[in-house]
Amino acid sequence: MILTYYITTILLMLMLCVVIGYEYCRGRQLTDGAFRLRRRSFLIFFFLFLLSLVPRLFSVDHGRLEIFPTMTICLDYAAFVAFTMLAAAYFGRKHYRNPYNWFFLLQLPVLLVIINIVMRLSGYYHPIYQMADAALPHDADDRIIYLSRVVWIGLVLLAYLFLMAMLLEAYFYGRRMQVEQVSNLETKQNTHEHGNILLYVTILVLTMLSNFCPFPPFHIFCNIAMTLMVAWSLNVYCRFVLFTELKEKGQFSAAIVEDALRKYRQREDKKAVFPASASLQTVADILHVSAQELSDYIYTHLDTSFSAWMSEQKLCLCAHLLKTTDRMISDIALSTGYSNVPAMNRAFKIRFGVTPSQYRKNKGVVTEQKEDLKSENPEDLAGK
């Protein structure tokens, strides 16, 4: 069991080293303020957590795990402070900008680490491997040392409660100040980040509690959970880098609108794409994006007009329904916003080169080669 404890601890340390190295190198050239803040904050958090793992490798004696390890508890707490500052900044609280906040939160663990180092160098530090030793120390000097250690650790635990309260207040502050989301893509991203913060808090608290547990399985579980969480954070970081790069290249609006269109088509297959006389603002509201983002997507990214884009959406839905359903052509024409079948036939033949009945007969096979010449993403245009 102790061997498994060593293996999981080393694997976690290696994963942290990989993530720190990757995040340090990837995204250094990006200038987005929010991205740079998160990148620096996560680097600090991962580095402090990596430091807290080092004394864990030396906390085993004859198959027993040390409990109440002062150095590890203080380093765990410092990592939790960095994470809390990061999460609070994400929710809109700029506590990290005030140096007095850092001094207030870190003075206790720093002082305790200094005392711990002095005690170790002077030979007065005695590790505890079972609860009986902590509850009933035999020597009077040991009783004073153990009592002092319990008092200091109790203060650290109270500081943990304060940090969680501060994080909870930042979350509700962010909810109050939250503006309406402009896209499903951003809503999904924020939901993932909220879930990640909750998971990190849970695992970090469990990791702190493992310092008071002499049983290796609990430590192993915490190591595995944190390893998986750090690996998932690498995936989240890669997505965040991608979004930031799209923003700096001016392509983020296009990604948002295309994501909204894809989801809208999936749930609106049996209806018109948009109302026949819809304005740009109406379509933007339907897609849950801003009018500016939709305008940039149509006029800048696609280099076309709003009316031409609307016509393309109707024709592509017609093609999709012709290929995937047995509905009458007259029904499809009316459901996609055309006043009559001849109007749809004329527009459809200009766009695809065949009539709707010919398109359905060939199931779109004849025209798919033409689609490749007209669009970079023919599958999206055809509504697949």
Tab-separated table of C-alpha atoms in Angstrom:
chain	number	residue	atom	x	y	z
A	1	MET	CA	0.000	0.000	0.000
A	2	ILE	CA	2.835	2.394	0.822
A	3	LEU	CA	4.394	1.618	-2.571
A	4	THR	CA	1.119	2.614	-4.233
A	5	TYR	CA	1.174	5.814	-2.192
A	6	TYR	CA	4.660	6.623	-3.493
A	7	ILE	CA	3.685	5.801	-7.092
A	8	THR	CA	0.551	7.969	-7.088
A	9	THR	CA	2.406	10.851	-5.437
A	10	ILE	CA	5.209	10.730	-8.002
A	11	LEU	CA	2.723	10.466	-10.878
A	12	LEU	CA	0.914	13.539	-9.566
A	13	MET	CA	4.199	15.410	-9.336
A	14	LEU	CA	5.084	14.445	-12.906
A	15	MET	CA	1.668	15.539	-14.157
A	16	LEU	CA	2.083	18.888	-12.419
A	17	CYS	CA	5.523	19.322	-13.993
A	18	VAL	CA	4.079	18.595	-17.446
A	19	VAL	CA	1.225	21.057	-16.971
A	20	ILE	CA	3.490	23.772	-15.566
A	21	GLY	CA	5.918	23.360	-18.468
A	22	TYR	CA	3.145	23.346	-21.062
A	23	GLU	CA	1.318	26.360	-19.651
A	24	TYR	CA	4.589	28.268	-19.308
A	25	CYS	CA	5.456	27.721	-22.974
A	26	ARG	CA	1.986	27.692	-24.571
A	27	GLY	CA	0.235	31.017	-24.795
A	28	ARG	CA	3.127	33.258	-23.785
A	29	GLN	CA	2.607	35.376	-26.895
A	30	LEU	CA	-1.089	36.074	-26.169
A	31	THR	CA	-1.831	39.527	-24.783
A	32	ASP	CA	-5.450	39.129	-23.606
A	33	GLY	CA	-5.646	40.422	-20.038
A	34	ALA	CA	-8.053	37.776	-18.712
A	35	PHE	CA	-5.989	34.994	-20.262
A	36	ARG	CA	-2.686	36.287	-18.870
A	37	LEU	CA	-4.193	36.552	-15.379
A	38	ARG	CA	-5.472	32.978	-15.432
A	39	ARG	CA	-2.239	31.666	-16.880
A	40	ARG	CA	-0.083	33.292	-14.196
A	41	SER	CA	-2.500	32.321	-11.419
A	42	PHE	CA	-2.601	28.663	-12.429
A	43	LEU	CA	1.179	28.537	-12.758
A	44	ILE	CA	1.538	29.865	-9.210
A	45	PHE	CA	-1.110	27.478	-7.886
A	46	PHE	CA	0.347	24.398	-9.582
A	47	PHE	CA	3.880	25.307	-8.473
A	48	LEU	CA	2.844	25.746	-4.820
A	49	PHE	CA	0.907	22.492	-4.896
A	50	LEU	CA	3.934	20.757	-6.388
A	51	LEU	CA	6.043	22.067	-3.504
A	52	SER	CA	3.507	20.682	-1.004
A	53	LEU	CA	4.001	17.192	-2.450
A	54	VAL	CA	7.742	17.140	-1.824
A	55	PRO	CA	7.548	16.687	1.992
A	56	ARG	CA	4.925	13.969	1.464
A	57	LEU	CA	7.636	11.761	0.000
A	58	PHE	CA	9.497	11.976	3.311
A	59	SER	CA	6.509	11.561	5.613
A	60	VAL	CA	6.648	7.745	5.710
A	61	ASP	CA	8.425	5.783	8.426
A	62	HIS	CA	8.352	1.983	8.538
A	63	GLY	CA	5.118	1.859	6.593
A	64	ARG	CA	3.450	4.565	8.647
A	65	LEU	CA	2.292	7.956	7.339
A	66	GLU	CA	2.930	11.080	9.368
A	67	ILE	CA	-0.141	12.937	10.610
A	68	PHE	CA	-0.271	16.652	11.446
A	69	PRO	CA	2.703	17.350	9.128
A	70	THR	CA	3.201	21.065	9.665
A	71	MET	CA	5.200	21.762	6.509
A	72	THR	CA	2.749	19.960	4.221
A	73	ILE	CA	-0.299	21.585	5.808
A	74	CYS	CA	1.175	25.063	5.380
A	75	LEU	CA	2.144	24.495	1.756
A	76	ASP	CA	-1.300	23.015	1.013
A	77	TYR	CA	-2.825	26.115	2.551
A	78	ALA	CA	-0.613	28.448	0.485
A	79	ALA	CA	-1.703	26.631	-2.692
A	80	PHE	CA	-5.342	26.993	-1.627
A	81	VAL	CA	-4.825	30.739	-1.084
A	82	ALA	CA	-3.495	31.081	-4.641
A	83	PHE	CA	-6.427	29.091	-6.003
A	84	THR	CA	-8.964	31.155	-4.044
A	85	MET	CA	-7.475	34.392	-5.375
A	86	LEU	CA	-7.656	32.972	-8.913
A	87	ALA	CA	-11.287	31.857	-8.560
A	88	ALA	CA	-12.337	35.123	-6.890
A	89	ALA	CA	-10.779	37.079	-9.774
A	90	TYR	CA	-12.715	34.913	-12.233
A	91	PHE	CA	-15.954	35.868	-10.457
A	92	GLY	CA	-15.002	39.558	-10.535
A	93	ARG	CA	-13.434	40.104	-7.116
A	94	LYS	CA	-9.968	41.666	-7.492
A	95	HIS	CA	-8.624	40.657	-4.071
A	96	TYR	CA	-5.305	39.660	-5.617
A	97	ARG	CA	-4.499	43.291	-6.417
A	98	ASN	CA	-4.259	44.237	-2.739
A	99	PRO	CA	-0.896	43.170	-1.238
A	100	TYR	CA	-2.368	43.412	2.266
A	101	ASN	CA	-4.730	40.542	1.419
A	102	TRP	CA	-1.765	38.332	0.527
A	103	PHE	CA	0.067	39.376	3.705
A	104	PHE	CA	-2.974	38.700	5.875
A	105	LEU	CA	-3.624	35.271	4.351
A	106	LEU	CA	-0.040	34.047	4.116
A	107	GLN	CA	1.573	35.381	7.292
A	108	LEU	CA	0.370	32.431	9.364
A	109	PRO	CA	1.689	29.594	7.144
A	110	VAL	CA	4.967	31.427	6.450
A	111	LEU	CA	5.595	31.917	10.176
A	112	LEU	CA	4.698	28.290	10.867
A	113	VAL	CA	7.033	27.038	8.127
A	114	ILE	CA	9.899	29.077	9.608
A	115	ILE	CA	9.220	27.637	13.064
A	116	ASN	CA	9.022	24.150	11.575
A	117	ILE	CA	12.411	24.548	9.862
A	118	VAL	CA	13.971	25.856	13.088
A	119	MET	CA	12.494	22.948	15.057
A	120	ARG	CA	13.827	20.434	12.553
A	121	LEU	CA	17.310	21.935	12.557
A	122	SER	CA	17.407	22.049	16.355
A	123	GLY	CA	16.154	18.475	16.682
A	124	TYR	CA	12.980	19.378	18.579
A	125	TYR	CA	10.639	18.350	15.796
A	126	HIS	CA	9.045	14.958	16.412
A	127	PRO	CA	6.743	13.519	13.724
A	128	ILE	CA	3.456	11.961	14.789
A	129	TYR	CA	2.409	8.662	13.210
A	130	GLN	CA	-0.647	7.745	15.264
A	131	MET	CA	-3.390	9.629	17.058
A	132	ALA	CA	-2.420	8.212	20.459
A	133	ASP	CA	0.960	9.970	20.280
A	134	ALA	CA	-0.744	13.291	19.595
A	135	ALA	CA	-3.360	12.842	22.330
A	136	LEU	CA	-1.095	11.502	25.084
A	137	PRO	CA	2.526	12.685	24.691
A	138	HIS	CA	4.699	11.333	27.490
A	139	ASP	CA	7.236	14.108	27.888
A	140	ALA	CA	6.231	17.519	29.275
A	141	ASP	CA	8.193	19.381	26.607
A	142	ASP	CA	6.539	17.228	23.950
A	143	ARG	CA	3.135	18.109	25.357
A	144	ILE	CA	3.879	21.815	24.998
A	145	ILE	CA	5.193	21.339	21.447
A	146	TYR	CA	2.243	19.180	20.414
A	147	LEU	CA	-0.244	21.578	21.993
A	148	SER	CA	1.330	24.507	20.165
A	149	ARG	CA	1.225	22.580	16.923
A	150	VAL	CA	-2.469	21.768	17.376
A	151	VAL	CA	-3.252	25.435	18.098
A	152	TRP	CA	-1.396	26.604	14.983
A	153	ILE	CA	-3.008	23.966	12.803
A	154	GLY	CA	-6.398	24.925	14.226
A	155	LEU	CA	-5.760	28.487	13.117
A	156	VAL	CA	-4.886	27.243	9.642
A	157	LEU	CA	-8.147	25.309	9.474
A	158	LEU	CA	-10.056	28.426	10.505
A	159	ALA	CA	-8.259	30.262	7.709
A	160	TYR	CA	-9.491	27.539	5.314
A	161	LEU	CA	-13.059	28.268	6.371
A	162	PHE	CA	-12.468	31.968	5.828
A	163	LEU	CA	-11.114	31.312	2.321
A	164	MET	CA	-14.105	29.174	1.394
A	165	ALA	CA	-16.437	31.884	2.687
A	166	MET	CA	-14.537	34.455	0.610
A	167	LEU	CA	-14.836	32.234	-2.451
A	168	LEU	CA	-18.559	31.738	-1.870
A	169	GLU	CA	-19.061	35.502	-1.541
A	170	ALA	CA	-17.140	36.046	-4.800
A	171	TYR	CA	-19.375	33.506	-6.540
A	172	PHE	CA	-22.588	35.266	-5.484
A	173	TYR	CA	-21.016	38.609	-6.371
A	174	GLY	CA	-20.297	37.259	-9.848
A	175	ARG	CA	-23.887	36.039	-10.168
A	176	ARG	CA	-25.218	39.481	-9.219
A	177	MET	CA	-22.921	41.295	-11.621
A	178	GLN	CA	-23.297	38.764	-14.412
A	179	VAL	CA	-24.397	40.233	-17.712
A	180	GLU	CA	-26.574	38.300	-20.128
A	181	GLN	CA	-24.554	35.699	-21.978
A	182	VAL	CA	-24.104	36.461	-25.659
A	183	SER	CA	-23.772	32.874	-26.835
A	184	ASN	CA	-24.321	29.250	-25.923
A	185	LEU	CA	-20.583	28.702	-26.435
A	186	GLU	CA	-19.663	31.142	-23.671
A	187	THR	CA	-22.422	29.831	-21.417
A	188	LYS	CA	-21.109	26.295	-21.815
A	189	GLN	CA	-17.547	27.443	-21.166
A	190	ASN	CA	-18.585	29.268	-17.973
A	191	THR	CA	-20.563	26.255	-16.774
A	192	HIS	CA	-17.504	24.049	-17.238
A	193	GLU	CA	-15.309	26.512	-15.359
A	194	HIS	CA	-17.768	26.715	-12.452
A	195	GLY	CA	-17.753	22.928	-12.261
A	196	ASN	CA	-13.957	22.857	-12.361
A	197	ILE	CA	-13.732	25.349	-9.493
A	198	LEU	CA	-16.126	23.267	-7.379
A	199	LEU	CA	-14.178	20.075	-8.083
A	200	TYR	CA	-10.867	21.727	-7.255
A	201	VAL	CA	-12.215	23.073	-3.959
A	202	THR	CA	-13.545	19.619	-3.048
A	203	ILE	CA	-10.289	17.835	-3.885
A	204	LEU	CA	-8.120	20.454	-2.171
A	205	VAL	CA	-10.188	20.201	1.012
A	206	LEU	CA	-9.943	16.400	0.915
A	207	THR	CA	-6.196	16.691	0.404
A	208	MET	CA	-5.956	18.907	3.475
A	209	LEU	CA	-8.000	16.424	5.513
A	210	SER	CA	-5.701	13.606	4.392
A	211	ASN	CA	-2.963	15.247	6.492
A	212	PHE	CA	-4.870	14.114	9.572
A	213	CYS	CA	-5.480	10.589	8.320
A	214	PRO	CA	-2.883	7.822	8.903
A	215	PHE	CA	-4.484	5.457	6.390
A	216	PRO	CA	-2.727	5.236	2.962
A	217	PRO	CA	-5.888	4.455	0.877
A	218	PHE	CA	-7.315	7.912	1.575
A	219	HIS	CA	-4.049	9.563	0.504
A	220	ILE	CA	-3.963	7.415	-2.635
A	221	PHE	CA	-7.521	8.392	-3.515
A	222	CYS	CA	-6.690	12.098	-3.140
A	223	ASN	CA	-3.591	11.711	-5.311
A	224	ILE	CA	-5.518	9.975	-8.085
A	225	ALA	CA	-8.366	12.505	-7.959
A	226	MET	CA	-5.967	15.450	-8.161
A	227	THR	CA	-4.005	13.814	-11.003
A	228	LEU	CA	-7.185	13.433	-13.040
A	229	MET	CA	-8.215	16.988	-12.215
A	230	VAL	CA	-4.865	18.419	-13.283
A	231	ALA	CA	-5.019	16.436	-16.533
A	232	TRP	CA	-8.515	17.797	-17.180
A	233	SER	CA	-7.246	21.314	-16.466
A	234	LEU	CA	-4.722	20.877	-19.262
A	235	ASN	CA	-7.588	20.140	-21.649
A	236	VAL	CA	-9.511	23.192	-20.414
A	237	TYR	CA	-6.406	25.351	-20.788
A	238	CYS	CA	-5.966	24.229	-24.410
A	239	ARG	CA	-9.563	25.243	-25.188
A	240	PHE	CA	-9.075	28.574	-23.471
A	241	VAL	CA	-5.934	29.216	-25.516
A	242	LEU	CA	-7.879	28.412	-28.680
A	243	PHE	CA	-10.687	30.827	-27.777
A	244	THR	CA	-8.194	33.563	-26.915
A	245	GLU	CA	-6.362	33.078	-30.208
A	246	LEU	CA	-9.668	33.332	-32.074
A	247	LYS	CA	-10.436	36.567	-30.232
A	248	GLU	CA	-7.066	38.112	-31.063
A	249	LYS	CA	-7.471	37.108	-34.721
A	250	GLY	CA	-10.981	38.543	-34.830
A	251	GLN	CA	-12.523	35.110	-35.473
A	252	PHE	CA	-14.187	34.497	-32.133
A	253	SER	CA	-17.491	36.025	-33.232
A	254	ALA	CA	-17.567	33.652	-36.203
A	255	ALA	CA	-16.975	30.656	-33.918
A	256	ILE	CA	-19.776	31.795	-31.583
A	257	VAL	CA	-22.296	32.308	-34.402
A	258	GLU	CA	-21.418	29.024	-36.120
A	259	ASP	CA	-21.830	27.160	-32.830
A	260	ALA	CA	-25.209	28.844	-32.264
A	261	LEU	CA	-26.323	28.043	-35.831
A	262	ARG	CA	-25.345	24.397	-35.480
A	263	LYS	CA	-27.392	24.007	-32.299
A	264	TYR	CA	-30.332	25.928	-33.748
A	265	ARG	CA	-30.459	23.706	-36.838
A	266	GLN	CA	-30.428	20.583	-34.696
A	267	ARG	CA	-33.558	21.586	-32.799
A	268	GLU	CA	-35.414	23.373	-35.603
A	269	ASP	CA	-35.343	20.772	-38.397
A	270	LYS	CA	-39.129	20.773	-38.738
A	271	LYS	CA	-39.576	24.548	-38.762
A	272	ALA	CA	-38.449	27.505	-40.821
A	273	VAL	CA	-34.866	28.495	-40.153
A	274	PHE	CA	-36.003	32.005	-39.235
A	275	PRO	CA	-39.204	34.021	-39.720
A	276	ALA	CA	-39.546	35.195	-43.322
A	277	SER	CA	-39.391	38.894	-42.471
A	278	ALA	CA	-36.907	38.619	-39.597
A	279	SER	CA	-34.446	41.446	-39.050
A	280	LEU	CA	-30.805	41.011	-38.095
A	281	GLN	CA	-31.649	41.805	-34.466
A	282	THR	CA	-34.467	39.227	-34.470
A	283	VAL	CA	-32.179	36.500	-35.809
A	284	ALA	CA	-29.495	37.459	-33.269
A	285	ASP	CA	-32.027	37.136	-30.442
A	286	ILE	CA	-33.138	33.722	-31.733
A	287	LEU	CA	-29.526	32.516	-31.808
A	288	HIS	CA	-28.724	34.089	-28.416
A	289	VAL	CA	-25.821	36.081	-29.847
A	290	SER	CA	-25.312	39.827	-30.093
A	291	ALA	CA	-26.362	41.728	-33.207
A	292	GLN	CA	-22.780	42.952	-33.595
A	293	GLU	CA	-21.408	39.394	-33.590
A	294	LEU	CA	-23.963	38.270	-36.183
A	295	SER	CA	-23.260	41.335	-38.322
A	296	ASP	CA	-19.488	40.736	-38.177
A	297	TYR	CA	-20.035	37.099	-39.106
A	298	ILE	CA	-22.231	37.853	-42.142
A	299	TYR	CA	-20.616	40.991	-43.535
A	300	THR	CA	-16.964	40.425	-42.589
A	301	HIS	CA	-16.422	36.681	-42.205
A	302	LEU	CA	-18.747	35.538	-45.026
A	303	ASP	CA	-18.495	38.759	-47.098
A	304	THR	CA	-22.181	38.689	-48.027
A	305	SER	CA	-25.400	40.572	-47.280
A	306	PHE	CA	-28.000	39.744	-44.642
A	307	SER	CA	-30.704	39.031	-47.242
A	308	ALA	CA	-28.403	36.707	-49.221
A	309	TRP	CA	-27.412	34.909	-46.019
A	310	MET	CA	-31.056	34.449	-45.010
A	311	SER	CA	-31.855	33.037	-48.443
A	312	GLU	CA	-28.942	30.600	-48.099
A	313	GLN	CA	-30.233	29.395	-44.723
A	314	LYS	CA	-33.689	28.676	-46.168
A	315	LEU	CA	-32.309	26.852	-49.192
A	316	CYS	CA	-29.962	24.733	-47.107
A	317	LEU	CA	-32.799	23.710	-44.805
A	318	CYS	CA	-34.874	22.822	-47.868
A	319	ALA	CA	-32.050	20.613	-49.142
A	320	HIS	CA	-31.692	18.966	-45.744
A	321	LEU	CA	-35.420	18.213	-45.482
A	322	LEU	CA	-35.563	16.899	-49.042
A	323	LYS	CA	-32.749	14.447	-48.303
A	324	THR	CA	-33.771	13.329	-44.820
A	325	THR	CA	-37.622	13.377	-44.845
A	326	ASP	CA	-40.543	12.279	-47.026
A	327	ARG	CA	-42.506	15.508	-46.537
A	328	MET	CA	-44.271	16.953	-49.555
A	329	ILE	CA	-42.344	19.637	-51.435
A	330	SER	CA	-45.247	22.071	-51.000
A	331	ASP	CA	-45.117	21.487	-47.230
A	332	ILE	CA	-41.352	22.043	-47.185
A	333	ALA	CA	-41.732	25.262	-49.204
A	334	LEU	CA	-44.253	26.712	-46.766
A	335	SER	CA	-42.404	25.548	-43.643
A	336	THR	CA	-39.152	27.152	-44.781
A	337	GLY	CA	-40.688	30.542	-45.467
A	338	TYR	CA	-41.527	30.476	-49.194
A	339	SER	CA	-44.902	31.831	-50.251
A	340	ASN	CA	-45.416	29.113	-52.875
A	341	VAL	CA	-43.712	26.142	-54.537
A	342	PRO	CA	-42.690	27.954	-57.773
A	343	ALA	CA	-40.796	30.561	-55.724
A	344	MET	CA	-38.889	27.802	-53.960
A	345	ASN	CA	-38.265	25.935	-57.232
A	346	ARG	CA	-36.717	28.998	-58.877
A	347	ALA	CA	-34.441	29.812	-55.947
A	348	PHE	CA	-33.524	26.154	-55.419
A	349	LYS	CA	-32.559	25.579	-59.059
A	350	ILE	CA	-30.373	28.702	-59.133
A	351	ARG	CA	-28.597	27.569	-55.955
A	352	PHE	CA	-28.230	23.827	-56.611
A	353	GLY	CA	-28.670	23.517	-60.386
A	354	VAL	CA	-31.593	21.100	-60.147
A	355	THR	CA	-35.219	21.250	-59.066
A	356	PRO	CA	-36.244	20.089	-55.577
A	357	SER	CA	-37.844	16.922	-56.997
A	358	GLN	CA	-34.645	16.071	-58.907
A	359	TYR	CA	-32.578	16.771	-55.810
A	360	ARG	CA	-34.752	14.432	-53.745
A	361	LYS	CA	-34.632	11.739	-56.413
A	362	ASN	CA	-30.833	11.795	-56.404
A	363	LYS	CA	-30.713	12.372	-52.610
A	364	GLY	CA	-28.375	15.283	-53.203
A	365	VAL	CA	-25.588	13.152	-54.661
A	366	VAL	CA	-25.530	14.994	-57.977
A	367	THR	CA	-25.120	18.387	-56.371
A	368	GLU	CA	-22.628	17.599	-53.619
A	369	GLN	CA	-19.670	18.171	-55.935
A	370	LYS	CA	-21.026	21.648	-56.649
A	371	GLU	CA	-21.362	22.268	-52.946
A	372	ASP	CA	-17.624	21.726	-52.468
A	373	LEU	CA	-16.941	24.609	-54.843
A	374	LYS	CA	-19.359	26.977	-53.141
A	375	SER	CA	-18.610	26.463	-49.469
A	376	GLU	CA	-15.711	25.660	-47.210
A	377	ASN	CA	-18.088	23.683	-44.987
A	378	PRO	CA	-20.683	21.974	-47.208
A	379	GLU	CA	-21.923	19.690	-44.436
A	380	ASP	CA	-23.012	22.661	-42.329
A	381	LEU	CA	-24.690	24.311	-45.326
A	382	ALA	CA	-26.597	21.142	-46.128
A	383	GLY	CA	-27.675	20.913	-42.486
A	384	LYS	CA	-26.035	17.581	-41.824
